[in-house]
Tab-separated table of C-alpha atoms in Angstrom:
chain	number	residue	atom	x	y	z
A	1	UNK	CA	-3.701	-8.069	17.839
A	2	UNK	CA	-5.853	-6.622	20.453
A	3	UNK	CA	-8.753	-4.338	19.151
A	4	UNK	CA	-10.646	-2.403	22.636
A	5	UNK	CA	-12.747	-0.029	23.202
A	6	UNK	CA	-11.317	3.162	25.347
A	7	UNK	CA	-13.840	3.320	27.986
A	8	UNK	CA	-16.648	1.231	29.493
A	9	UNK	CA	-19.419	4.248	28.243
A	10	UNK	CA	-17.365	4.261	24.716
A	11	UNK	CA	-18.468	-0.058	23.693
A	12	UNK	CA	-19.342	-1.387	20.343
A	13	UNK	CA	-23.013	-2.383	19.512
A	14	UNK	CA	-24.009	-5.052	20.857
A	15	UNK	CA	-24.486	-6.732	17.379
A	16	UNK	CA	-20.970	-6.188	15.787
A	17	UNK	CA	-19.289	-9.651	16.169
A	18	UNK	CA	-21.929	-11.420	15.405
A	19	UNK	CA	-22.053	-9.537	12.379
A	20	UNK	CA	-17.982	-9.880	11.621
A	21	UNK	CA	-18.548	-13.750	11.731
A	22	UNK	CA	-21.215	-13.487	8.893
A	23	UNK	CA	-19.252	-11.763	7.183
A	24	UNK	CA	-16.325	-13.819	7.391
A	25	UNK	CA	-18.373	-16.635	7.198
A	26	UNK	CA	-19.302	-15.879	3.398
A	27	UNK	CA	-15.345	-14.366	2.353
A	28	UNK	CA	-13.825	-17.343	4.042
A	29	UNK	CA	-15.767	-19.752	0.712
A	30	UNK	CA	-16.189	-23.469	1.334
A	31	UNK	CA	-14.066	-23.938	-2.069
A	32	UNK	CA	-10.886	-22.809	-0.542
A	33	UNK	CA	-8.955	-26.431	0.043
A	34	UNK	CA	-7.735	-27.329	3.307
A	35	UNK	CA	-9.794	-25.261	5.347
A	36	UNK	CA	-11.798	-25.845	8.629
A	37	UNK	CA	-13.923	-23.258	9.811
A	38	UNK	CA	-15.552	-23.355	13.451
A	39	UNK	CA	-17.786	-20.876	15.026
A	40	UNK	CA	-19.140	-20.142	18.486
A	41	UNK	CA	-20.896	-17.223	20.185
A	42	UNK	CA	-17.691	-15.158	20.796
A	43	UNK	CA	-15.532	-16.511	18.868
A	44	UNK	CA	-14.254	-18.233	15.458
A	45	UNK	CA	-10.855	-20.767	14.670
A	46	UNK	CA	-10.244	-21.006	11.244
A	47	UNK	CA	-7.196	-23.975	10.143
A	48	UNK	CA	-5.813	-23.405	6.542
A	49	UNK	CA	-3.394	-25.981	6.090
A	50	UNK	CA	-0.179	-25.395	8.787
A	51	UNK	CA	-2.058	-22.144	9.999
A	52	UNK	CA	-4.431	-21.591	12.439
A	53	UNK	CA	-6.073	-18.289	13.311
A	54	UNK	CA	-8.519	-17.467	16.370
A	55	UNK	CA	-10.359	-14.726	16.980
A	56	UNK	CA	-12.068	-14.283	20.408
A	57	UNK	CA	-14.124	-11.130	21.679
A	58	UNK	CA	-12.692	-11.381	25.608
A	59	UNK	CA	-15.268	-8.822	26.981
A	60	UNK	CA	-18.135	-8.308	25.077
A	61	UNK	CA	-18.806	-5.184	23.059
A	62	UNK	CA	-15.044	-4.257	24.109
A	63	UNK	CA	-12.483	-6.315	23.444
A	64	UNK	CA	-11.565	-8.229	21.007
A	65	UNK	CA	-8.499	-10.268	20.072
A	66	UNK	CA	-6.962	-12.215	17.176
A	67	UNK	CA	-4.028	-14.584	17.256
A	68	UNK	CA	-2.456	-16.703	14.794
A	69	UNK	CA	-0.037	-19.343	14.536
A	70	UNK	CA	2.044	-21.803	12.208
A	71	UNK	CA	5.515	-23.236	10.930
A	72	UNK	CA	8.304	-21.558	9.961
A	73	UNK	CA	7.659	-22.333	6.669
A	74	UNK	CA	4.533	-20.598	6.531
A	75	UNK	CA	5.285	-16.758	7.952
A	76	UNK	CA	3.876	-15.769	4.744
A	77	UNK	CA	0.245	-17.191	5.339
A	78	UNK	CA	0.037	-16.359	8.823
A	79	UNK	CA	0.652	-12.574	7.487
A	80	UNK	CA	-1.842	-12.590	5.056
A	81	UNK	CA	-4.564	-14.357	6.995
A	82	UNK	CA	-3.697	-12.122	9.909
A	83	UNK	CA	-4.380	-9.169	7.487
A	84	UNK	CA	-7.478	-10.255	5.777
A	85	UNK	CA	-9.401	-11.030	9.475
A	86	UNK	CA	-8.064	-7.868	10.525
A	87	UNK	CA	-8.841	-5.791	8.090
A	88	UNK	CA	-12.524	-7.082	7.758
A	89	UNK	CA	-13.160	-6.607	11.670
A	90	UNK	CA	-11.386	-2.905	11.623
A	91	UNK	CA	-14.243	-2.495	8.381
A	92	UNK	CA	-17.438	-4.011	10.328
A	93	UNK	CA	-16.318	-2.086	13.355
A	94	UNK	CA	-16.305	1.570	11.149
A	95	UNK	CA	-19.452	0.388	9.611
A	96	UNK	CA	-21.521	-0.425	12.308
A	97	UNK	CA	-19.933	1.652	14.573
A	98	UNK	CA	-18.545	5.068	13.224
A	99	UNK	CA	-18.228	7.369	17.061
A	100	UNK	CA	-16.888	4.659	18.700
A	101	UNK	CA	-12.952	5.363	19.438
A	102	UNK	CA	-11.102	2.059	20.012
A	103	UNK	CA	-7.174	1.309	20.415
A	104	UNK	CA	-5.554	-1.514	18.430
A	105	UNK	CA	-2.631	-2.944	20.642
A	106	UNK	CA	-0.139	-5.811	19.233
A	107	UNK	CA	0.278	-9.234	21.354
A	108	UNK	CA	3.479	-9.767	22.469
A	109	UNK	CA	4.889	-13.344	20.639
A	110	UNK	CA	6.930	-14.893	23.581
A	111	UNK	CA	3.481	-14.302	25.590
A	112	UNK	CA	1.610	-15.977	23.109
A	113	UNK	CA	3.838	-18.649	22.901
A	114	UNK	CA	4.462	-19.223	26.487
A	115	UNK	CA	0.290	-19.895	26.331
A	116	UNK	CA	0.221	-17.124	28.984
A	117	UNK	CA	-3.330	-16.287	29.785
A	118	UNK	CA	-2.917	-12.598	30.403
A	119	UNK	CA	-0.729	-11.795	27.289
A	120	UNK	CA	1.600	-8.789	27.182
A	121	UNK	CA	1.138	-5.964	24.612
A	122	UNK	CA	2.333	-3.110	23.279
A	123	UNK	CA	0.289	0.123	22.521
A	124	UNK	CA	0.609	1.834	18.504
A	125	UNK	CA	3.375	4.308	20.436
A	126	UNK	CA	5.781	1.843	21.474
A	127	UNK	CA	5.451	0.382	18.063
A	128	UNK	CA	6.596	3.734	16.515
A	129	UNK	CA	8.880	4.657	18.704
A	130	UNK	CA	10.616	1.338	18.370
A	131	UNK	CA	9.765	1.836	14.272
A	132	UNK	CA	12.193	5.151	14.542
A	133	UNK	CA	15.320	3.692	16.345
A	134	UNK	CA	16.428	-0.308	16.798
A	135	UNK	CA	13.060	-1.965	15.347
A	136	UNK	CA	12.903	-3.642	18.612
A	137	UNK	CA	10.455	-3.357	21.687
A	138	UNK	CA	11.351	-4.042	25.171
A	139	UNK	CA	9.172	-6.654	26.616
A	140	UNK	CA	7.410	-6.215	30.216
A	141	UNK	CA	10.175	-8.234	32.173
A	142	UNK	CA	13.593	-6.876	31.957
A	143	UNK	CA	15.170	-9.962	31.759
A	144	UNK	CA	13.656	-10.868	28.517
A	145	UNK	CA	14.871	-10.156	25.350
A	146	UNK	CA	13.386	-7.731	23.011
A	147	UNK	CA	11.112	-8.455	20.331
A	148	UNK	CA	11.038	-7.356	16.861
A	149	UNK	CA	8.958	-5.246	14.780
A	150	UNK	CA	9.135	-7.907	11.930
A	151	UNK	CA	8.282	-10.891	14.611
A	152	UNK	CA	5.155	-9.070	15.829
A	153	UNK	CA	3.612	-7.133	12.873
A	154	UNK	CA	4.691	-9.312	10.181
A	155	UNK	CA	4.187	-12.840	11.890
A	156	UNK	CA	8.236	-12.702	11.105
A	157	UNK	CA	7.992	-12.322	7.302
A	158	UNK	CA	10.752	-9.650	6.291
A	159	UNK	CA	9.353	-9.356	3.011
A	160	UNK	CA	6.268	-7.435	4.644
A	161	UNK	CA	8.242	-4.772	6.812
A	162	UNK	CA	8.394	-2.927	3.505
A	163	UNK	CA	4.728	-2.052	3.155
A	164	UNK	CA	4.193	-1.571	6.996
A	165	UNK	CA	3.350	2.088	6.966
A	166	UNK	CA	3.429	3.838	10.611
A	167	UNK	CA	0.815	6.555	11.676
A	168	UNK	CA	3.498	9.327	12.561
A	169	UNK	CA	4.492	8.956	8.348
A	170	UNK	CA	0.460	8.657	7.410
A	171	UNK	CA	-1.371	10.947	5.052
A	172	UNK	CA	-3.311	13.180	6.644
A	173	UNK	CA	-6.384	12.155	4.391
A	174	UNK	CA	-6.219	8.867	6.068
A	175	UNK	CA	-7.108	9.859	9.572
A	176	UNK	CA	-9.989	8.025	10.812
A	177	UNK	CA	-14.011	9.655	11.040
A	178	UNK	CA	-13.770	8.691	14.490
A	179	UNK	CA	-10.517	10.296	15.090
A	180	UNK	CA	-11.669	13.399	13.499
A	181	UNK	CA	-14.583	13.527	15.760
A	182	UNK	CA	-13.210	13.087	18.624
A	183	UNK	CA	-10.031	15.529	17.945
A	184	UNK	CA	-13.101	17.797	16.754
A	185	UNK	CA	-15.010	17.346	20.542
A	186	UNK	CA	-11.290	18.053	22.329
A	187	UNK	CA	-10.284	21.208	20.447
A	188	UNK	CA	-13.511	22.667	18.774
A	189	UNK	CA	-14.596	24.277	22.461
A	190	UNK	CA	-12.805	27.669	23.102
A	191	UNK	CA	-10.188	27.233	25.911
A	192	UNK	CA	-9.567	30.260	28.447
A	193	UNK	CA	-5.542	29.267	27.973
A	194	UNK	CA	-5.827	28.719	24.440
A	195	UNK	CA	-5.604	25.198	24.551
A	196	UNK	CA	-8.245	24.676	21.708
A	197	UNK	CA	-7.793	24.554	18.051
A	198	UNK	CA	-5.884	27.710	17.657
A	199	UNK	CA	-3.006	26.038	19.227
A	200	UNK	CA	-3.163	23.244	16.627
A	201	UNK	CA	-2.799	26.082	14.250
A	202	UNK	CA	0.054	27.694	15.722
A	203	UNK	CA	1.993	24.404	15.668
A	204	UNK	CA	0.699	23.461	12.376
A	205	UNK	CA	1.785	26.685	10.990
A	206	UNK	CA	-1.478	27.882	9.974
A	207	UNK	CA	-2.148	30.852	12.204
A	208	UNK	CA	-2.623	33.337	9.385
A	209	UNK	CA	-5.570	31.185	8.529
A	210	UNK	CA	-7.217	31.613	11.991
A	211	UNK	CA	-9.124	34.597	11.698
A	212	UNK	CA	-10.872	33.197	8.281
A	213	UNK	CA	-12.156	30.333	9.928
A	214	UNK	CA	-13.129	31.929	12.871
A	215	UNK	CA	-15.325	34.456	11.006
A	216	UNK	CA	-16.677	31.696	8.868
A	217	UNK	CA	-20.177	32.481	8.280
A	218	UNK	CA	-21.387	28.480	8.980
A	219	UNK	CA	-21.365	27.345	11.933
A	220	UNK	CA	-19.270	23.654	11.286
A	221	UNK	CA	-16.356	22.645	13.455
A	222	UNK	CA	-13.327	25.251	13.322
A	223	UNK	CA	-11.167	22.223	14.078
A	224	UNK	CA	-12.354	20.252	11.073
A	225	UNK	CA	-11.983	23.106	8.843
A	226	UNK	CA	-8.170	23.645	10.179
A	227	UNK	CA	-7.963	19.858	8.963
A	228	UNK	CA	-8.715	20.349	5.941
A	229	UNK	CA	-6.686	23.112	5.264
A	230	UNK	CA	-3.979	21.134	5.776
A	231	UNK	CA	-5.318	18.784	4.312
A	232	UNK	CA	-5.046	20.968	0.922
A	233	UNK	CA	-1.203	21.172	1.098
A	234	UNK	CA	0.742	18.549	-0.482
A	235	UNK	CA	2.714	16.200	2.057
A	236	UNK	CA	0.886	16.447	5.096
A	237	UNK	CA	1.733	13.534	6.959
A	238	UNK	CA	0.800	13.103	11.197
């Protein structure tokens, strides 16, 4: 998995991995049997048994990357220990940085494999547009075969593609602070061609509601308001 930042202006403090390995440091206990854990200044390998994870932060305050790797005995682990380091990084990152609007790309396996040291990846879209027709993604040479769904977000554990849950099929209460806000900057501004946050209530079939929230005696973002609107009706998924 590759977690970056969208822009060089748009970077995570300064202070963030540093602050993921403490973290990790203290959840990843001593106790647990069969475990190595080594550190460095951008970076951290941890070996559980047959599985080894590494997480490196390529350019700092940008990019960061995790990879992990095992037998085929031992899909299951590499899933789970994929999950947990993710999962605390995507939760340091929202902590310590809330504005700041980062992309989460998925490493390609062959690339990985073949050691290659700019690795392939594919963006959340391709991942749910592959999610809505064969499950497979086309790699970046078209004489390669396609890769799976399973193989790339599930470290090829089937058992996991059942609680994979894609963006497009997402409650709407789920969207991200930083998403919000930065939705909020696009649309909140009035637009001479009505590009704004009126058009996201035309195609959210809310346009009766319009004229409420734009006489709203406070002055808060229209565009957030909109959101929660929706927000109020029962199966609103993005």
């Amino acid at each position: 998995v590759r977690i970056q930042t969208t822009s060089v202006a748009n970077i995570f403090s300064p202070s963030l991995f540093a602050r993921a390995q403490l973290h990790i440091r203290k959840v990843f206990s001593d106790d647990i049997e069969d475990q190595e854990l080594i550190f460095w200044t951008n970076g951290l390998k941890c070996c559980r048994g047959e599985v080894e994870i590494c997480v490196k932060q390529l350019i700092p305050n940008c990019t960061i990357e995790i990879a992990v790797r095992g037998t085929e005995e031992t899909r299951t682990e590499c899933y789970a220990l994929l999950q947990q380091l993710y999962t605390i990084l995507i939760a340091r990152i929202h902590i310590s940085n809330p504005g700041t609007v980062f992309t989460t790309n998925v490493l390609s396996m062959r690339s990985l494999l073949e050691h290659s040291k700019h690795p392939h990846s594919y963006t959340s879209m391709e991942i749910f547009e592959a999610e809505r027709t064969m499950g497979m993604l086309t790699p970046s040479s078209p004489d390669e075969d396609p890769e799976s769904i399973c193989d790339l977000l599930c470290c090829g554990w089937e058992g996991a593609e059942i609680t994979a849950k894609s963006a497009p099929y997402t409650s709407i209460r789920d969207i991200p602070l930083q998403t919000r806000v930065q939705l909020c900057r696009m649309l909140d501004p009035p637009d001479p061609f009505g590009r704004d946050w009126c058009l996201l209530a035309l195609q959210l079939g809310l346009q009766d509601e319009v004229p409420e929230i734009d006489m709203s005696p406070d002055f808060g973002s229209p565009t957030n308001k909109l959101l929660l609107v929706w927000e109020r009706r029962c199966n609103q998924n993005i």
